Coordinates of C-alpha atoms in Angstrom, one line a residue:
Chain A
M845 CA -81.0 -62.8 65.2
K846 CA -77.7 -60.9 65.1
W847 CA -78.2 -58.0 62.6
K848 CA -75.0 -56.0 63.2
A849 CA -71.4 -56.9 62.2
S850 CA -70.3 -56.3 65.8
E851 CA -72.8 -59.0 67.0
M852 CA -71.3 -61.6 64.6
T853 CA -68.8 -63.1 67.0
P854 CA -67.3 -66.5 66.9
D855 CA -69.9 -67.6 69.5
V856 CA -72.9 -66.8 67.2
K857 CA -75.2 -69.8 66.8
W858 CA -76.6 -71.0 63.5
K859 CA -80.1 -69.9 64.3
D860 CA -78.9 -66.4 65.1
I861 CA -76.9 -65.8 61.9
T862 CA -78.9 -63.6 59.4
P863 CA -80.2 -65.4 56.3
G864 CA -77.4 -65.3 53.7
C865 CA -75.1 -63.8 56.4
N866 CA -76.4 -60.4 55.4
I867 CA -75.2 -57.5 57.5
F868 CA -77.6 -54.6 58.3
E869 CA -75.2 -51.6 58.6
G870 CA -72.7 -49.8 56.4
G871 CA -68.9 -49.5 56.6
T872 CA -68.4 -52.8 58.3
S873 CA -64.9 -53.3 56.9
C874 CA -63.7 -50.9 59.6
T875 CA -64.3 -53.7 62.1
V876 CA -62.3 -56.4 60.2
E877 CA -58.7 -56.8 61.2
T878 CA -57.0 -57.4 57.8
G879 CA -53.6 -57.0 59.4
D880 CA -53.5 -60.2 61.3
W881 CA -51.7 -62.3 58.7
R882 CA -48.9 -59.9 57.9
T883 CA -45.3 -61.2 57.8
M884 CA -43.5 -57.9 57.0
K885 CA -44.5 -54.5 58.3
P886 CA -43.6 -51.0 57.1
V887 CA -41.8 -48.7 59.6
L888 CA -41.9 -45.0 59.1
D889 CA -38.8 -42.8 59.7
A890 CA -40.4 -39.5 60.6
D891 CA -37.2 -37.6 60.0
K892 CA -36.9 -38.7 56.4
C893 CA -40.6 -38.2 55.6
R894 CA -41.2 -35.0 53.6
Q895 CA -45.0 -35.4 53.8
C896 CA -45.3 -35.7 50.0
L897 CA -48.2 -38.1 50.5
L898 CA -47.3 -40.3 47.6
C899 CA -47.7 -43.3 49.9
A900 CA -51.2 -42.8 51.2
P901 CA -53.2 -43.2 47.9
V902 CA -51.3 -46.4 46.9
C903 CA -52.2 -48.2 50.1
P904 CA -54.8 -50.9 49.2
D905 CA -56.5 -50.7 52.6
M906 CA -56.6 -47.7 55.0
S907 CA -53.4 -48.2 56.9
I908 CA -52.0 -44.7 56.3
P909 CA -54.2 -42.1 58.0
V910 CA -54.1 -38.6 56.6
K911 CA -55.2 -35.7 58.7
N912 CA -54.8 -31.9 57.9
G913 CA -52.7 -32.7 54.9
K914 CA -50.2 -34.9 56.8
R915 CA -49.8 -38.6 57.1
G916 CA -49.7 -40.1 60.6
D917 CA -48.1 -43.4 61.7
F918 CA -49.2 -46.7 60.2
N919 CA -52.5 -48.2 61.4
Y920 CA -51.4 -51.8 61.7
F921 CA -54.9 -53.1 62.3
F922 CA -55.4 -52.9 58.5
C923 CA -51.8 -53.2 57.1
K924 CA -51.2 -56.5 55.3
G925 CA -47.5 -55.7 54.9
C926 CA -47.7 -55.6 51.1
G927 CA -44.9 -53.0 50.8
I928 CA -46.3 -50.9 48.1
C929 CA -45.9 -47.8 50.2
A930 CA -42.2 -48.5 50.8
N931 CA -41.7 -48.8 47.1
A932 CA -43.6 -45.6 46.4
C933 CA -41.7 -43.5 48.9
P934 CA -39.0 -41.4 47.0
F935 CA -37.1 -40.6 50.2
G936 CA -36.5 -44.0 51.7
A937 CA -38.6 -43.0 54.7
I938 CA -40.4 -46.4 54.8
T939 CA -38.6 -49.6 55.6
M940 CA -40.0 -53.1 55.5
V941 CA -39.0 -55.1 58.5
K942 CA -40.0 -58.6 59.7
D943 CA -43.1 -58.5 61.9
E944 CA -42.4 -60.1 65.2
K945 CA -45.6 -61.1 67.1
Chain B
M837 CA -114.1 -73.1 36.7
G838 CA -110.8 -72.4 34.9
I839 CA -110.2 -71.4 31.3
R840 CA -109.9 -74.3 28.8
E841 CA -107.0 -73.8 26.5
R842 CA -104.5 -75.9 24.5
L843 CA -100.8 -74.9 25.0
S844 CA -97.3 -76.2 24.9
G845 CA -95.5 -76.5 28.1
N846 CA -93.3 -73.5 27.3
E847 CA -96.3 -71.4 26.4
A848 CA -98.1 -72.4 29.6
V849 CA -95.1 -71.4 31.7
A850 CA -94.7 -68.1 29.8
L851 CA -98.4 -67.4 30.3
A852 CA -98.1 -68.2 34.1
M853 CA -95.3 -65.6 34.1
K854 CA -97.5 -63.1 32.4
Q855 CA -100.3 -63.7 34.9
I856 CA -97.9 -63.2 37.8
N857 CA -96.3 -60.1 36.2
P858 CA -92.8 -60.3 38.0
D859 CA -90.5 -57.3 38.2
V860 CA -87.4 -58.5 36.3
M861 CA -86.5 -61.3 33.9
G862 CA -82.9 -61.9 32.9
A863 CA -82.7 -64.5 30.2
F864 CA -80.5 -66.0 27.4
P865 CA -82.0 -68.3 24.8
I866 CA -81.2 -72.1 24.7
T867 CA -83.1 -75.0 23.2
P868 CA -85.6 -76.2 24.3
S869 CA -86.5 -73.4 26.8
T870 CA -85.9 -70.5 24.2
E871 CA -89.7 -70.1 23.7
I872 CA -90.3 -69.1 27.3
P873 CA -88.4 -65.8 27.2
Q874 CA -89.5 -65.5 23.6
Y875 CA -93.2 -65.5 24.3
F876 CA -92.6 -63.4 27.5
S877 CA -90.6 -60.8 25.7
A878 CA -93.7 -60.3 23.3
Y879 CA -95.8 -59.7 26.4
V880 CA -93.3 -57.1 27.5
D881 CA -93.2 -55.5 24.1
N882 CA -97.1 -55.4 24.0
G883 CA -97.2 -53.8 27.3
Q884 CA -99.2 -56.7 28.8
V885 CA -96.7 -56.9 31.7
D886 CA -94.5 -54.2 33.2
T887 CA -91.5 -56.5 33.8
E888 CA -88.0 -55.2 33.1
F889 CA -86.8 -57.7 30.5
I890 CA -83.0 -57.9 30.4
P891 CA -81.5 -59.8 27.4
V892 CA -78.1 -60.7 28.7
E893 CA -75.1 -62.2 26.9
S894 CA -75.0 -65.5 28.8
E895 CA -76.8 -67.7 31.4
H896 CA -74.1 -66.8 34.0
S897 CA -75.2 -63.2 33.5
A898 CA -78.9 -64.2 33.5
M899 CA -78.7 -65.6 36.9
S900 CA -76.4 -62.7 38.1
T901 CA -79.1 -60.3 36.9
C902 CA -81.7 -62.2 38.9
I903 CA -79.5 -62.2 42.0
G904 CA -79.1 -58.4 41.8
A905 CA -82.7 -57.9 41.1
E906 CA -84.0 -60.2 43.8
A907 CA -81.6 -58.7 46.4
A908 CA -82.8 -55.3 45.4
G909 CA -86.3 -56.3 46.5
C910 CA -87.8 -57.5 43.1
R911 CA -89.4 -60.7 42.0
A912 CA -86.8 -62.0 39.4
I913 CA -87.2 -64.9 36.9
S914 CA -85.3 -66.7 34.2
A915 CA -85.6 -69.8 32.1
T916 CA -83.0 -72.1 30.7
S917 CA -81.9 -75.6 29.7
S918 CA -79.0 -78.0 29.4
C919 CA -75.6 -76.3 29.1
G920 CA -77.3 -73.0 30.0
L921 CA -78.1 -74.4 33.4
C922 CA -74.5 -75.7 33.7
Y923 CA -73.2 -72.2 32.8
M924 CA -75.4 -70.7 35.5
T925 CA -74.2 -73.2 38.2
E926 CA -71.7 -70.8 39.9
M927 CA -74.4 -68.3 40.4
L928 CA -77.1 -70.9 41.3
Y929 CA -75.1 -71.6 44.5
V930 CA -74.8 -67.8 45.2
A931 CA -78.6 -67.3 44.7
A932 CA -79.3 -70.2 47.2
S933 CA -76.8 -69.1 49.8
D934 CA -77.8 -65.5 49.6
R935 CA -81.3 -66.8 50.3
L936 CA -82.9 -65.2 47.2
P937 CA -86.2 -66.7 46.1
I938 CA -85.6 -66.5 42.4
T939 CA -87.8 -68.6 40.1
L940 CA -86.2 -70.5 37.3
A941 CA -88.1 -72.4 34.6
V942 CA -86.1 -75.3 33.3
S943 CA -87.0 -77.3 30.1
C944 CA -84.8 -80.3 30.8
R945 CA -82.4 -81.4 28.2
A946 CA -79.4 -83.8 27.8
L947 CA -75.9 -82.4 28.3
S948 CA -73.1 -82.8 25.7
G949 CA -71.6 -85.0 24.7
P950 CA -72.3 -86.5 22.3
I951 CA -74.1 -83.2 21.5
N952 CA -77.9 -83.7 21.9
I953 CA -80.8 -81.4 22.2
N954 CA -83.4 -83.8 23.4
N955 CA -84.8 -84.6 26.8
D956 CA -83.2 -86.2 29.8
H957 CA -82.5 -84.9 33.3
S958 CA -78.8 -84.6 33.3
D959 CA -79.0 -80.8 33.5
A960 CA -81.3 -80.6 36.4
M961 CA -79.7 -83.4 38.2
G962 CA -76.3 -81.9 37.7
V963 CA -77.3 -79.0 39.9
R964 CA -79.3 -80.9 42.4
D965 CA -76.9 -79.9 45.2
A966 CA -76.9 -76.2 44.5
G967 CA -79.4 -75.5 47.2
W968 CA -82.5 -74.9 45.0
L969 CA -85.9 -76.2 45.6
M970 CA -86.9 -78.4 42.6
L971 CA -90.3 -79.2 41.3
F972 CA -90.8 -81.6 38.3
A973 CA -93.8 -81.7 36.1
E974 CA -95.4 -84.8 34.3
T975 CA -97.6 -82.7 32.0
N976 CA -98.1 -79.2 30.6
Q977 CA -100.8 -78.7 33.2
E978 CA -98.4 -79.5 36.0
A979 CA -95.7 -77.3 34.6
Y980 CA -98.2 -74.4 34.7
D981 CA -99.6 -75.3 38.1
N982 CA -96.1 -75.8 39.6
Y983 CA -95.1 -72.4 38.2
L984 CA -98.1 -70.7 39.9
Q985 CA -97.1 -72.3 43.3
A986 CA -93.3 -71.8 43.0
M987 CA -93.0 -68.2 44.2
R988 CA -95.2 -68.9 47.3
I989 CA -92.9 -71.7 48.2
G990 CA -89.5 -70.1 47.5
E991 CA -90.5 -66.8 49.2
A992 CA -91.8 -68.5 52.3
V993 CA -88.5 -70.2 53.1
G994 CA -86.1 -67.8 51.3
L995 CA -84.8 -70.3 48.8
P996 CA -84.7 -70.1 44.9
I997 CA -86.8 -72.6 43.1
M998 CA -86.6 -74.5 39.8
V999 CA -89.7 -75.5 37.9
C1000 CA -88.6 -78.4 35.7
Q1001 CA -90.4 -80.0 32.8
D1002 CA -89.3 -82.3 30.1
G1003 CA -87.8 -80.6 27.1
F1004 CA -89.8 -81.1 23.8
I1005 CA -91.9 -83.8 25.4
T1006 CA -94.0 -81.3 27.4
S1007 CA -92.2 -78.0 26.5
H1008 CA -93.2 -78.3 22.8
A1009 CA -96.1 -80.7 22.7
I1010 CA -99.5 -79.0 22.8
E1011 CA -101.9 -80.4 25.4
N1012 CA -105.3 -79.5 26.7
I1013 CA -104.8 -77.3 29.8
E1014 CA -107.0 -75.6 32.4
L1015 CA -105.7 -72.1 33.2
V1016 CA -106.6 -70.1 36.3
E1017 CA -108.2 -66.7 35.8
D1018 CA -105.8 -63.7 36.1
E1019 CA -107.3 -62.2 39.2
K1020 CA -107.3 -65.6 41.0
V1021 CA -103.6 -66.0 40.1
K1022 CA -102.8 -62.6 41.4
A1023 CA -104.6 -63.2 44.6
F1024 CA -103.0 -66.7 45.0
V1025 CA -99.4 -65.6 44.3
G1026 CA -99.7 -62.3 46.1
E1027 CA -97.3 -59.4 46.1
Y1028 CA -93.6 -59.9 47.0
K1029 CA -92.9 -58.0 50.1
P1030 CA -89.4 -58.9 51.3
Q1031 CA -88.5 -58.1 54.9
H1032 CA -85.1 -56.8 53.9
Y1033 CA -83.9 -55.5 50.5
L1034 CA -81.1 -53.5 49.1
L1035 CA -83.2 -50.6 47.8
N1036 CA -84.7 -49.9 51.2
K1037 CA -83.2 -46.5 51.9
D1038 CA -84.1 -46.7 55.6
E1039 CA -82.1 -49.9 56.2
P1040 CA -78.6 -50.1 54.8
M1041 CA -77.5 -53.7 54.2
A1042 CA -74.8 -55.8 52.7
V1043 CA -75.6 -58.9 50.6
G1044 CA -73.1 -61.5 49.6
A1045 CA -70.9 -61.6 52.7
Y1046 CA -67.5 -63.3 53.1
A1047 CA -67.7 -65.9 55.8
T1048 CA -64.5 -67.3 57.4
P1049 CA -64.5 -70.9 58.7
V1050 CA -65.8 -69.5 62.0
Y1051 CA -69.2 -68.6 60.3
Y1052 CA -69.5 -70.6 57.1
M1053 CA -70.8 -73.7 58.6
E1054 CA -73.4 -72.0 60.7
A1055 CA -74.7 -70.2 57.6
K1056 CA -74.9 -73.6 55.7
R1057 CA -76.7 -75.2 58.7
Q1058 CA -79.3 -72.5 58.5
Q1059 CA -79.6 -72.9 54.7
A1060 CA -80.2 -76.6 55.3
Q1061 CA -83.0 -75.8 57.7
A1062 CA -84.7 -73.7 55.1
M1063 CA -84.7 -76.7 52.8
M1064 CA -86.1 -78.9 55.5
D1065 CA -88.8 -76.3 56.3
A1066 CA -89.9 -76.2 52.7
K1067 CA -91.6 -79.6 52.9
D1068 CA -94.4 -78.3 54.9
V1069 CA -94.7 -75.2 52.7
I1070 CA -94.9 -77.3 49.5
K1071 CA -97.7 -79.4 51.0
K1072 CA -99.6 -76.4 52.3
V1073 CA -99.4 -74.4 49.1
G1074 CA -100.2 -77.5 47.1
A1075 CA -103.4 -78.1 49.2
E1076 CA -104.4 -74.5 48.9
F1077 CA -103.9 -74.7 45.1
G1078 CA -106.1 -77.7 45.2
Q1079 CA -108.9 -75.8 47.0
M1080 CA -108.7 -73.2 44.2
T1081 CA -108.5 -75.5 41.2
G1082 CA -109.4 -79.0 42.3
R1083 CA -105.8 -80.0 41.5
T1084 CA -104.0 -80.8 44.8
Y1085 CA -100.2 -81.3 44.9
G1086 CA -97.8 -82.8 47.5
M1087 CA -94.2 -84.1 47.6
I1088 CA -95.0 -87.3 45.6
E1089 CA -97.9 -88.8 43.8
K1090 CA -98.8 -92.4 44.4
Y1091 CA -100.5 -94.3 41.7
E1092 CA -102.0 -97.7 42.4
M1093 CA -99.7 -98.1 45.4
D1094 CA -102.2 -99.3 48.1
D1095 CA -101.7 -103.0 47.6
A1096 CA -98.7 -102.8 45.2
E1097 CA -96.1 -105.6 45.3
E1098 CA -93.9 -104.2 42.7
A1099 CA -93.3 -100.4 42.1
I1100 CA -91.3 -98.0 40.1
V1101 CA -90.2 -94.5 41.3
I1102 CA -90.1 -92.1 38.4
I1103 CA -89.9 -88.4 37.7
G1104 CA -91.2 -86.1 34.9
S1105 CA -93.2 -86.9 31.8
S1106 CA -92.4 -90.6 31.7
A1107 CA -94.6 -91.0 34.7
G1108 CA -97.6 -90.7 32.3
T1109 CA -96.2 -93.5 30.1
A1110 CA -95.6 -95.6 33.3
K1111 CA -99.2 -95.0 34.5
E1112 CA -100.4 -96.5 31.2
A1113 CA -98.1 -99.5 31.8
V1114 CA -99.5 -99.9 35.3
N1115 CA -103.1 -99.7 34.0
E1116 CA -102.5 -102.5 31.5
L1117 CA -100.7 -104.7 34.0
R1118 CA -103.4 -104.1 36.6
A1119 CA -106.0 -105.2 34.0
Q1120 CA -104.0 -108.5 33.9
G1121 CA -104.3 -108.7 37.7
K1122 CA -100.7 -107.7 38.5
K1123 CA -100.2 -105.8 41.7
V1124 CA -98.0 -103.0 40.3
G1125 CA -97.9 -99.4 41.2
L1126 CA -95.9 -96.2 40.7
V1127 CA -94.5 -93.3 42.8
K1128 CA -94.0 -90.1 41.0
V1129 CA -91.6 -87.7 42.6
R1130 CA -92.9 -84.1 42.2
A1131 CA -90.6 -82.4 44.6
F1132 CA -87.0 -83.6 44.2
R1133 CA -85.7 -80.8 46.5
P1134 CA -86.4 -81.1 49.3
F1135 CA -86.2 -84.9 48.8
P1136 CA -89.4 -86.6 49.8
A1137 CA -87.5 -89.3 51.9
E1138 CA -90.4 -90.1 54.4
E1139 CA -93.1 -90.1 51.8
I1140 CA -91.1 -92.6 49.7
C1141 CA -90.4 -94.9 52.6
E1142 CA -94.0 -94.8 53.5
A1143 CA -95.0 -95.7 49.9
L1144 CA -92.4 -98.5 49.3
K1145 CA -92.2 -100.1 52.7
N1146 CA -94.6 -102.9 51.8
V1147 CA -93.5 -103.7 48.2
K1148 CA -91.5 -106.8 47.4
S1149 CA -89.4 -105.1 44.6
F1150 CA -88.9 -101.6 43.2
A1151 CA -87.0 -99.9 40.4
V1152 CA -85.9 -96.3 40.6
M1153 CA -85.9 -94.8 37.1
D1154 CA -83.2 -92.2 36.5
K1155 CA -83.3 -90.3 33.2
D1156 CA -79.6 -89.5 33.7
D1157 CA -76.6 -91.3 35.1
S1158 CA -74.3 -90.3 38.0
F1159 CA -71.4 -92.2 36.4
N1160 CA -70.4 -93.5 39.8
G1161 CA -70.2 -97.0 38.5
H1162 CA -73.2 -98.3 40.4
C1163 CA -76.5 -96.4 40.1
G1164 CA -78.4 -93.3 39.1
P1165 CA -78.8 -90.3 41.4
M1166 CA -82.4 -90.8 42.5
Y1167 CA -81.8 -94.5 43.2
A1168 CA -79.0 -93.4 45.6
E1169 CA -81.4 -91.1 47.4
V1170 CA -84.3 -93.5 47.5
T1171 CA -82.2 -96.3 48.9
A1172 CA -80.5 -94.0 51.4
S1173 CA -84.0 -92.9 52.6
L1174 CA -85.0 -96.6 53.1
Y1175 CA -81.8 -97.6 54.8
A1176 CA -82.0 -94.6 57.2
A1177 CA -85.6 -95.5 58.0
G1178 CA -84.7 -99.1 58.6
V1179 CA -86.8 -100.4 55.6
S1180 CA -84.7 -103.2 54.3
A1181 CA -87.2 -105.8 52.9
P1182 CA -87.9 -104.4 49.4
R1183 CA -85.4 -105.3 46.8
G1184 CA -84.4 -102.4 44.6
I1185 CA -82.7 -101.9 41.3
S1186 CA -81.5 -98.8 39.5
Y1187 CA -82.6 -98.2 35.9
I1188 CA -81.0 -95.6 33.7
Y1189 CA -83.5 -94.8 30.8
G1190 CA -84.5 -92.3 28.2
L1191 CA -81.1 -90.6 27.8
G1192 CA -80.7 -87.9 25.1
G1193 CA -84.4 -88.3 24.1
R1194 CA -84.5 -92.1 23.8
D1195 CA -88.2 -92.9 23.4
V1196 CA -89.7 -94.4 26.6
R1197 CA -92.6 -96.7 25.6
V1198 CA -95.3 -98.4 27.6
E1199 CA -93.7 -101.8 26.7
S1200 CA -90.3 -100.5 28.1
I1201 CA -91.9 -99.9 31.5
Q1202 CA -93.7 -103.2 31.3
R1203 CA -90.3 -104.9 30.8
V1204 CA -89.2 -103.2 34.0
F1205 CA -92.2 -104.6 35.8
G1206 CA -91.4 -108.0 34.3
E1207 CA -88.0 -107.9 35.9
L1208 CA -89.4 -106.7 39.2
G1209 CA -91.9 -109.6 39.1
E1210 CA -89.0 -112.0 38.8
I1211 CA -87.1 -110.3 41.6
A1212 CA -90.2 -110.4 43.8
K1213 CA -90.7 -114.1 43.1
T1214 CA -87.1 -115.2 43.6
G1215 CA -85.8 -112.6 45.9
V1216 CA -82.6 -112.3 43.7
T1217 CA -81.9 -108.8 42.5
G1218 CA -79.0 -109.7 40.2
E1219 CA -77.3 -106.7 38.6
T1220 CA -78.7 -103.6 40.4
Y1221 CA -77.3 -101.1 37.8
R1222 CA -79.1 -101.4 34.6
Y1223 CA -79.7 -99.5 31.3
L1224 CA -83.1 -99.8 29.8
D1225 CA -83.7 -100.2 26.1
V1226 CA -80.0 -100.1 25.2
R1227 CA -78.9 -102.2 22.2
E1228 CA -76.8 -105.1 23.5

């Protein structure tokens, strides 16, 4: 039986899935790549960014990491490309561009 | 020796609940099951049980309450009928796929429309593919006995279970009944000790996962296995119950089937009426018999094939219609079972009967046997999709 989210791989057999697909650990959304169906992606212009941090709280996932009061570059593992951050930025520091894969 | 009483089917089920003393009941009233939470709430108010009684605003919420409670690690119960069961449907599927052994008492009633509060099986049959175990009772005694066995069965395989009886016919009619002593019930049903539950602080867990196409089918295959595994559990628990009470239960009940040439397959209270019809025809020397389906989920395919393989003709009685233009739902499953097992000799017909509380009389069942006699003699089935006792 596979009890952890990390053990739930596409190879898992039906006898090894936990009843109800229950997962026996917390914070498992960290392991799920929600950014894989993005068509547009936000690009940060660090020169224009004033670190006002209006963008970070409006992100519906956790694509804008904030450390020591400053935002870092986008975490594209989670970014769905919704563009809310680009709309929230008062300084035009975030541009939505087509995501080429 | 048990306790002699006389109770309605609803009272008997409420009393079984009291004897078991579950942790949570989430319920919303609907005729004809209203009495079950009504009687039970009196037990709660009197302090005779320590169940948390949650009066919700709808059946959808009643089942949601049960799901939350059962996932938390509690024994959760509810009761409903008809449109109430329909309104629960979305959550019924969640309870089954989350593998939560909730127990639901159903006093079966017709569905609208035309609006009708009387008995048939459209409600239960409408949710037959929701993944729940389903037991049906012929009498008040069976409704009570099935309820006492239900949690053992559901909890053993991790599936929710419906304990169905016929609305008004058994739910409201008072019959003699033999109850099991409280301490024996407690010992038989036992405590619920789930292996994993949300309120276990030592084991964080997530219930109600999202499964992408990569995982969904494997999850369903496992759910299907639980339903298959339930057959042995139903028989084992039924036998153990028999050792305690003298009343043994299996997947089906065969009545006068040993040398039967014509048989009917039936479910619920009308089996009692049909047994009387069989008795009268047997007295006339006719070789007739009856198969009563007690467990509809899992479906007793092998048992039915075994029972019907030597008959010349049979009728499957459905107290509801699939509206598929050719047969009732149990007929479809019975004939599928026979076909899969390579049993092709018996000639079968589908009878829709007793809809919306239409009285089912001994003479009605005898007419069915009359038709079966003709089919057995001539080998000609004629129209296989028939309505019983409908004015032409």
